[in-house]
Coordinates of C-alpha atoms in Angstrom, one line a residue:
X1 CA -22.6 -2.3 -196.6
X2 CA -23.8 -2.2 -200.2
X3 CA -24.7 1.7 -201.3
X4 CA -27.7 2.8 -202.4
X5 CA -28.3 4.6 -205.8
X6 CA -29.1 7.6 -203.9
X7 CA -26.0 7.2 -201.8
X8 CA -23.1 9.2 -201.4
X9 CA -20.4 7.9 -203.7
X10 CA -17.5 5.6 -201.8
X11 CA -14.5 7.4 -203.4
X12 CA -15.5 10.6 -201.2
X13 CA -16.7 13.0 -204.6
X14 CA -19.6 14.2 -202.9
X15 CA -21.8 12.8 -206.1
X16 CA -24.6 10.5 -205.8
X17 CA -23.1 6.8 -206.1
X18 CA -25.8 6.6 -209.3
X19 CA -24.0 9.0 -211.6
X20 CA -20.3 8.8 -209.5
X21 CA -19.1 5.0 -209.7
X22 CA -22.0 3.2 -209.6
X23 CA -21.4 1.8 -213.1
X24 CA -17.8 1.0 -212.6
X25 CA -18.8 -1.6 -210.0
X26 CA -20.9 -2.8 -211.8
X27 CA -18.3 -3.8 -214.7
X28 CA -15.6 -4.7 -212.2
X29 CA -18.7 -7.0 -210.2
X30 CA -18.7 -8.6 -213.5
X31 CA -15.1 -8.9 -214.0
X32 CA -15.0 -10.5 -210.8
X33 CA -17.6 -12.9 -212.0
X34 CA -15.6 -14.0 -215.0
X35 CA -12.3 -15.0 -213.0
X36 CA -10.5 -11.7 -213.0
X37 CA -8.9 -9.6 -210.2
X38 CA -10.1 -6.7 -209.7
X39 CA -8.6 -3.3 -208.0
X40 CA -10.2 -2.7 -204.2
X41 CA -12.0 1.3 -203.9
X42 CA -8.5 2.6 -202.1
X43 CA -6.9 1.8 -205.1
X44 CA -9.0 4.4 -207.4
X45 CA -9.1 8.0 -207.1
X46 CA -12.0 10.9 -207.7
X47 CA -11.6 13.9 -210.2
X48 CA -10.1 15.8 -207.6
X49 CA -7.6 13.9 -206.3
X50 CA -6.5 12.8 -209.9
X51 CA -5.8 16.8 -210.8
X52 CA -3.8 16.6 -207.4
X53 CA -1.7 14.2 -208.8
X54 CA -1.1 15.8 -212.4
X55 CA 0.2 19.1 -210.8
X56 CA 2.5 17.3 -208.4
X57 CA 3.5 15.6 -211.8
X58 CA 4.1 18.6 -213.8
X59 CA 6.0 19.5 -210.5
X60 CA 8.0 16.1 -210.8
X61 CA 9.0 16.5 -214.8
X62 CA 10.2 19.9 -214.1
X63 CA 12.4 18.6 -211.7
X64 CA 13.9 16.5 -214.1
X65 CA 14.0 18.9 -216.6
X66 CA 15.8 21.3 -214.6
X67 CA 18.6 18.8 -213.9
X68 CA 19.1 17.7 -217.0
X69 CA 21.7 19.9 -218.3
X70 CA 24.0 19.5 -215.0
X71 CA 24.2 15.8 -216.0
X72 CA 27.8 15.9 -217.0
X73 CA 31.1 14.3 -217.0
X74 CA 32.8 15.3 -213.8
X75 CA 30.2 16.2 -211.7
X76 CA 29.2 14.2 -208.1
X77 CA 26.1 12.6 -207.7
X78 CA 26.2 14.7 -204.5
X79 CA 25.9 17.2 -206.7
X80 CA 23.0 16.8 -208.7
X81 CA 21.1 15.7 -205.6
X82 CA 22.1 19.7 -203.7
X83 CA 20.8 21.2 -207.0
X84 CA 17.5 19.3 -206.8
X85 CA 16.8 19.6 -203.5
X86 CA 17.5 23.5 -203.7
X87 CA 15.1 23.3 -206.8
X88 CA 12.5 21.4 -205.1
X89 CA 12.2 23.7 -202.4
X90 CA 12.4 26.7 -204.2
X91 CA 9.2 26.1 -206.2
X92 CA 7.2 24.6 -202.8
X93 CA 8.0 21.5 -203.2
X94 CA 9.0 18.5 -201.1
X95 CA 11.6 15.9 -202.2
X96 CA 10.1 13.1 -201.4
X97 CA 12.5 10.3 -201.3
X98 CA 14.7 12.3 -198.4
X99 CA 13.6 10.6 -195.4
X100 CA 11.6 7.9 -196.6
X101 CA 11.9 4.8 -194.7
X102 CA 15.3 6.5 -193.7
X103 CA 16.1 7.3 -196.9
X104 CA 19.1 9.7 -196.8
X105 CA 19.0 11.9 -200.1
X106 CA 16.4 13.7 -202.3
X107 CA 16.8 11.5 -205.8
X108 CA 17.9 8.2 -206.3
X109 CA 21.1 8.7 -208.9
X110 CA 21.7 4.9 -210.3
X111 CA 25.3 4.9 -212.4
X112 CA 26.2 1.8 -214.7
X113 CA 25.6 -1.7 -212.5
X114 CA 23.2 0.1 -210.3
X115 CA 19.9 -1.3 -210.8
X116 CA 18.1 1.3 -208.3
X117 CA 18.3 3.3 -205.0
X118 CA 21.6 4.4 -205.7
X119 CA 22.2 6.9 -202.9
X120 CA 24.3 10.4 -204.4
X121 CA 27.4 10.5 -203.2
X122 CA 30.7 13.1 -203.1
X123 CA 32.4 9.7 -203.9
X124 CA 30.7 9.2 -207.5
X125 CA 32.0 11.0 -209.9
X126 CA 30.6 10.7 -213.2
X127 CA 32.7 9.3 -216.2
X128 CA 32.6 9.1 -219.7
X129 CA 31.0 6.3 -220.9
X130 CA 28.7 6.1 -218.2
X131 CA 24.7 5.4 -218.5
X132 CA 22.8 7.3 -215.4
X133 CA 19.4 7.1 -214.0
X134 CA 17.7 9.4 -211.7
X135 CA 14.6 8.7 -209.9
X136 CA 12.8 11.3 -208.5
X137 CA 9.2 11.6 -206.9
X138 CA 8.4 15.1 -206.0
X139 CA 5.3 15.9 -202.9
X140 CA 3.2 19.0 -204.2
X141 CA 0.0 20.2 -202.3
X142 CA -0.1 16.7 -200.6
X143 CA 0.0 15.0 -204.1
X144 CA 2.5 12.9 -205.6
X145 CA 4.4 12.3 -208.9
X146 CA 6.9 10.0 -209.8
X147 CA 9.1 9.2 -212.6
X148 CA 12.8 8.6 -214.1
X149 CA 15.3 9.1 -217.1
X150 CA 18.6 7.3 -218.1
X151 CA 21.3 9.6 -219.2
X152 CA 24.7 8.8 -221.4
X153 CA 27.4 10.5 -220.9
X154 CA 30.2 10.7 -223.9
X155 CA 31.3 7.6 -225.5
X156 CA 28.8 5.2 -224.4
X157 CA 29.5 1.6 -225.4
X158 CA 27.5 1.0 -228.5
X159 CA 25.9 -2.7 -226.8
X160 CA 24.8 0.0 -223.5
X161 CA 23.5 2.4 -225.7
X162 CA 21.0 -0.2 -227.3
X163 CA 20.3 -1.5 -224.1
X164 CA 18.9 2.5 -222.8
X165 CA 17.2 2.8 -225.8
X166 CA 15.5 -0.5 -226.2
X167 CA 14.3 0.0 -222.0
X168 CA 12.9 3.2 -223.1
X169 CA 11.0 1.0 -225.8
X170 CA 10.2 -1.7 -223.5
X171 CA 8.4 1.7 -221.6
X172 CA 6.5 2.7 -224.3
X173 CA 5.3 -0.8 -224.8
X174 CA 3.9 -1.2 -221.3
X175 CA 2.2 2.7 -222.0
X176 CA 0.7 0.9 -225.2
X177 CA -0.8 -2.2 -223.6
X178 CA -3.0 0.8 -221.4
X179 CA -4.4 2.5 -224.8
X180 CA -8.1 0.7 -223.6
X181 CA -9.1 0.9 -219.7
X182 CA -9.7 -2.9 -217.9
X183 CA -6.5 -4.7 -219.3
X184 CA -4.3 -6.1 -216.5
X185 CA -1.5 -5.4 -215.0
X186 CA -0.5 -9.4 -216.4
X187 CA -0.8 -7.7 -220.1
X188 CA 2.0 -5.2 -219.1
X189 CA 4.4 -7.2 -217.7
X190 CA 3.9 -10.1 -220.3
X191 CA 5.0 -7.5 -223.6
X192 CA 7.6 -5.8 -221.8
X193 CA 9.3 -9.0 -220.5
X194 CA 8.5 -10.9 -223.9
X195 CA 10.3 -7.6 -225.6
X196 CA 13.3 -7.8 -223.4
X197 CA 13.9 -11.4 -224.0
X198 CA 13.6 -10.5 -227.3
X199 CA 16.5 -8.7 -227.1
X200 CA 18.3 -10.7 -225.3
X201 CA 18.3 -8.9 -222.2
X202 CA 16.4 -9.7 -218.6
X203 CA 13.7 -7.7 -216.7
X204 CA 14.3 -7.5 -213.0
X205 CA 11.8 -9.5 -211.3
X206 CA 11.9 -8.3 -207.8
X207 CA 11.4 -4.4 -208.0
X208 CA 8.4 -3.2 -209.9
X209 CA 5.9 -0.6 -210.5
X210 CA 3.3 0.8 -208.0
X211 CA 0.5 2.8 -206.9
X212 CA 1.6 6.6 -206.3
X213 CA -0.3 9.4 -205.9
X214 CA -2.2 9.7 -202.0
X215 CA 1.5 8.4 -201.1
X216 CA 4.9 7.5 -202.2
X217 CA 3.9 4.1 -202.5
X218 CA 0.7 2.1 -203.1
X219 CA -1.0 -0.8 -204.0
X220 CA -1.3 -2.4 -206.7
X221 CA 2.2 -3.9 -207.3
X222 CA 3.2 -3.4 -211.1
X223 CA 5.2 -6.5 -212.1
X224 CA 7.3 -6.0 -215.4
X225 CA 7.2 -10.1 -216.1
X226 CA 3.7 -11.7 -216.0
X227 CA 1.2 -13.5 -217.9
X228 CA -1.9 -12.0 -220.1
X229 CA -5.4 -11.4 -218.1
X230 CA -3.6 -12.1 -214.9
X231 CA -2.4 -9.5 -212.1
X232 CA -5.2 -6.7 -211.6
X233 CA -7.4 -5.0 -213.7
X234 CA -6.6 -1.9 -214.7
X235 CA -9.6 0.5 -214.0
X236 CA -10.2 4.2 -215.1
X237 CA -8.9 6.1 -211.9
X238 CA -6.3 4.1 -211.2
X239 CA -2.7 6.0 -210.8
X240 CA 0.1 3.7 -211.4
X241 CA 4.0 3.9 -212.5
X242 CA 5.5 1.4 -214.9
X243 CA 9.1 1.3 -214.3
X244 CA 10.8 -1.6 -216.1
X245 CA 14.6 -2.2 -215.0
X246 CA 16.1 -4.4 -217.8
X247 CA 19.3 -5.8 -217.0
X248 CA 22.0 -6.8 -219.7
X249 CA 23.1 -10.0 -218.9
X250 CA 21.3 -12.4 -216.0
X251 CA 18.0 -10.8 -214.0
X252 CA 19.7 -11.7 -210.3
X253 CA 20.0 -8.5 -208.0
X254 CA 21.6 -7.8 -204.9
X255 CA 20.9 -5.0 -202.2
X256 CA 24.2 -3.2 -200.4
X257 CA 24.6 -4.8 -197.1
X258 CA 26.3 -1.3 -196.0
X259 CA 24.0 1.3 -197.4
X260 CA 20.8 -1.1 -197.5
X261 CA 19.2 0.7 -200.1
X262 CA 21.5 0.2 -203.5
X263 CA 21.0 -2.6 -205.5
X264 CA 23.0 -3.6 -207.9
X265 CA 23.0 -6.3 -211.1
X266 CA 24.1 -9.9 -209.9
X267 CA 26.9 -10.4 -212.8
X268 CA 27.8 -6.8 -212.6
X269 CA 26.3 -6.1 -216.2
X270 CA 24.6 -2.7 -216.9
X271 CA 21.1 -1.8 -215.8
X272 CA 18.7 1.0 -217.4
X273 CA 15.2 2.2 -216.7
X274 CA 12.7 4.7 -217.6
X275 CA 9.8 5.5 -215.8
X276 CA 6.4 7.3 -215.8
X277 CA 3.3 7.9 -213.4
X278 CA 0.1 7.5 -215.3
X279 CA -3.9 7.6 -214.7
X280 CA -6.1 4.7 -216.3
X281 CA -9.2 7.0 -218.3
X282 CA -12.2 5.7 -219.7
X283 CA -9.8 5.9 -223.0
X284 CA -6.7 4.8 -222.3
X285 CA -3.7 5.8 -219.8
X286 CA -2.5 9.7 -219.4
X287 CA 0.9 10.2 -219.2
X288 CA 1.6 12.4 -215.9
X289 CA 4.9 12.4 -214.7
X290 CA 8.1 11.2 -217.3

């Protein structure tokens, strides 16, 4: 049913539709018009659910932070995952990976060939030389933040260094694409992948970005490879991550077929990425969780 002017706003605001989102359907309406794809209502949030999700983010970063200097040689990825969960629920938090979809741990520790979902372990000692990322989404009030670092431990091949570094630019790329609201989610994926290549390197093509924020995961699917004005449009109140796992040598991935959750490089080449939770403003993207 279309809403009146006078109506309650859709997203649940408690505003008039007329001075609440009223105009935003409007452009979108005409985005539609023109050929583009355009995000449903579920997939944008009010004012108040938006400052939800930048606590829980604060929340998430300090997680990270707080970790951060236990990140050593010699310690278990057991280890770090105890220390954050004690964290976590010391400051009223909820660790949100640890029992989703059976999920077994708190973070997601990824060491070396790992591409993602590595699950901590007393049997993962970390080395010198190695590159390590941990992905952690943290529940706070109900709200959700989400967002990863890669970590280099001693002498870290020169080639694997370059290749952290130059994911943590492909990162900042995707951020830049978002400086100006209703670019797609095609615009992202197209610089970061065309970067990568650039480097020689490969962007995983089956795990991407996603909706976060009401829940661990939502739609829209943020793809790291795509094509310009293609994908969805990116609308102010849209909360989003963009994740991009670059791979050294070939893209191809394979899942454990004992653990079912790690997934590891194809060729057995290095894997980094970085990761951030952002909201799309009427000015650009905010940076939430990192």
């Amino acid at each position: 049913m279309k809403l009146g002017r006078n109506d309650m706003c859709w997203c649940g605001s408690g505003k008039k539709y007329k001075t609440c989102h009223l105009a935003l359907d409007d452009k979108l309406e005409d985005m539609k018009n023109r050929g583009f794809k355009i995000p449903t209502h579920a997939m944008i949030k009010n004012a108040e659910q938006i400052e939800g999700i930048r606590e829980a983010s604060k929340v998430n970063t300090s997680v990270l932070d707080y970790i951060t200097p236990f990140v050593k040689i010699g310690v278990s990825t057991r280890e770090l995952d105890d220390l954050i969960y004690n964290y976590t629920k010391s400051i009223d938090a909820i660790p949100a990976c640890l029992g989703y979809e059976g999920y077994p741990k708190s973070v997601c520790i990824s060491v070396n060939d790992v591409v993602c979902h590595g699950i901590p372990s007393d049997d993962i000692i970390l080395q010198d030389g190695d590159i390590v990322n941990i992905d952690c989404t943290t529940e706070y009030k109900g709200y959700f933040g989400d967002s990863s670092r890669m970590f280099m431990l001693g002498n870290v091949d020169p080639a694997w260094k370059k290749l952290v570094e130059d994911t943590k630019k492909a990162l900042d790329i995707g951020v830049e694409v978002c400086s100006k609201p209703y670019v797609t989610i095609g615009d992202i994926g197209y610089a970061i992948n065309k970067f990568a290549q650039e480097q020689g390197y490969s962007v995983v093509r089956e795990i991407g970005g996603h909706g976060v924020g009401l829940a661990i995961h939502e739609e829209p699917y943020v793809s790291h490879i795509g094509q310009p004005g293609k994908d969805y449009v990116l609308a102010p109140g849209m909360v989003f991550t963009i994740e991009p796992m670059i791979n050294m040598g070939g893209p191809d991935v394979y899942q454990d077929a004992d653990d079912g959750w790690t997934i590891y490089t194809e060729d057995g080449s290095p894997s980094a990425q970085w990761e951030y939770t952002l909201v799309m403003t009427e000015h650009g993207v905010e940076i939430l969780a990192h």
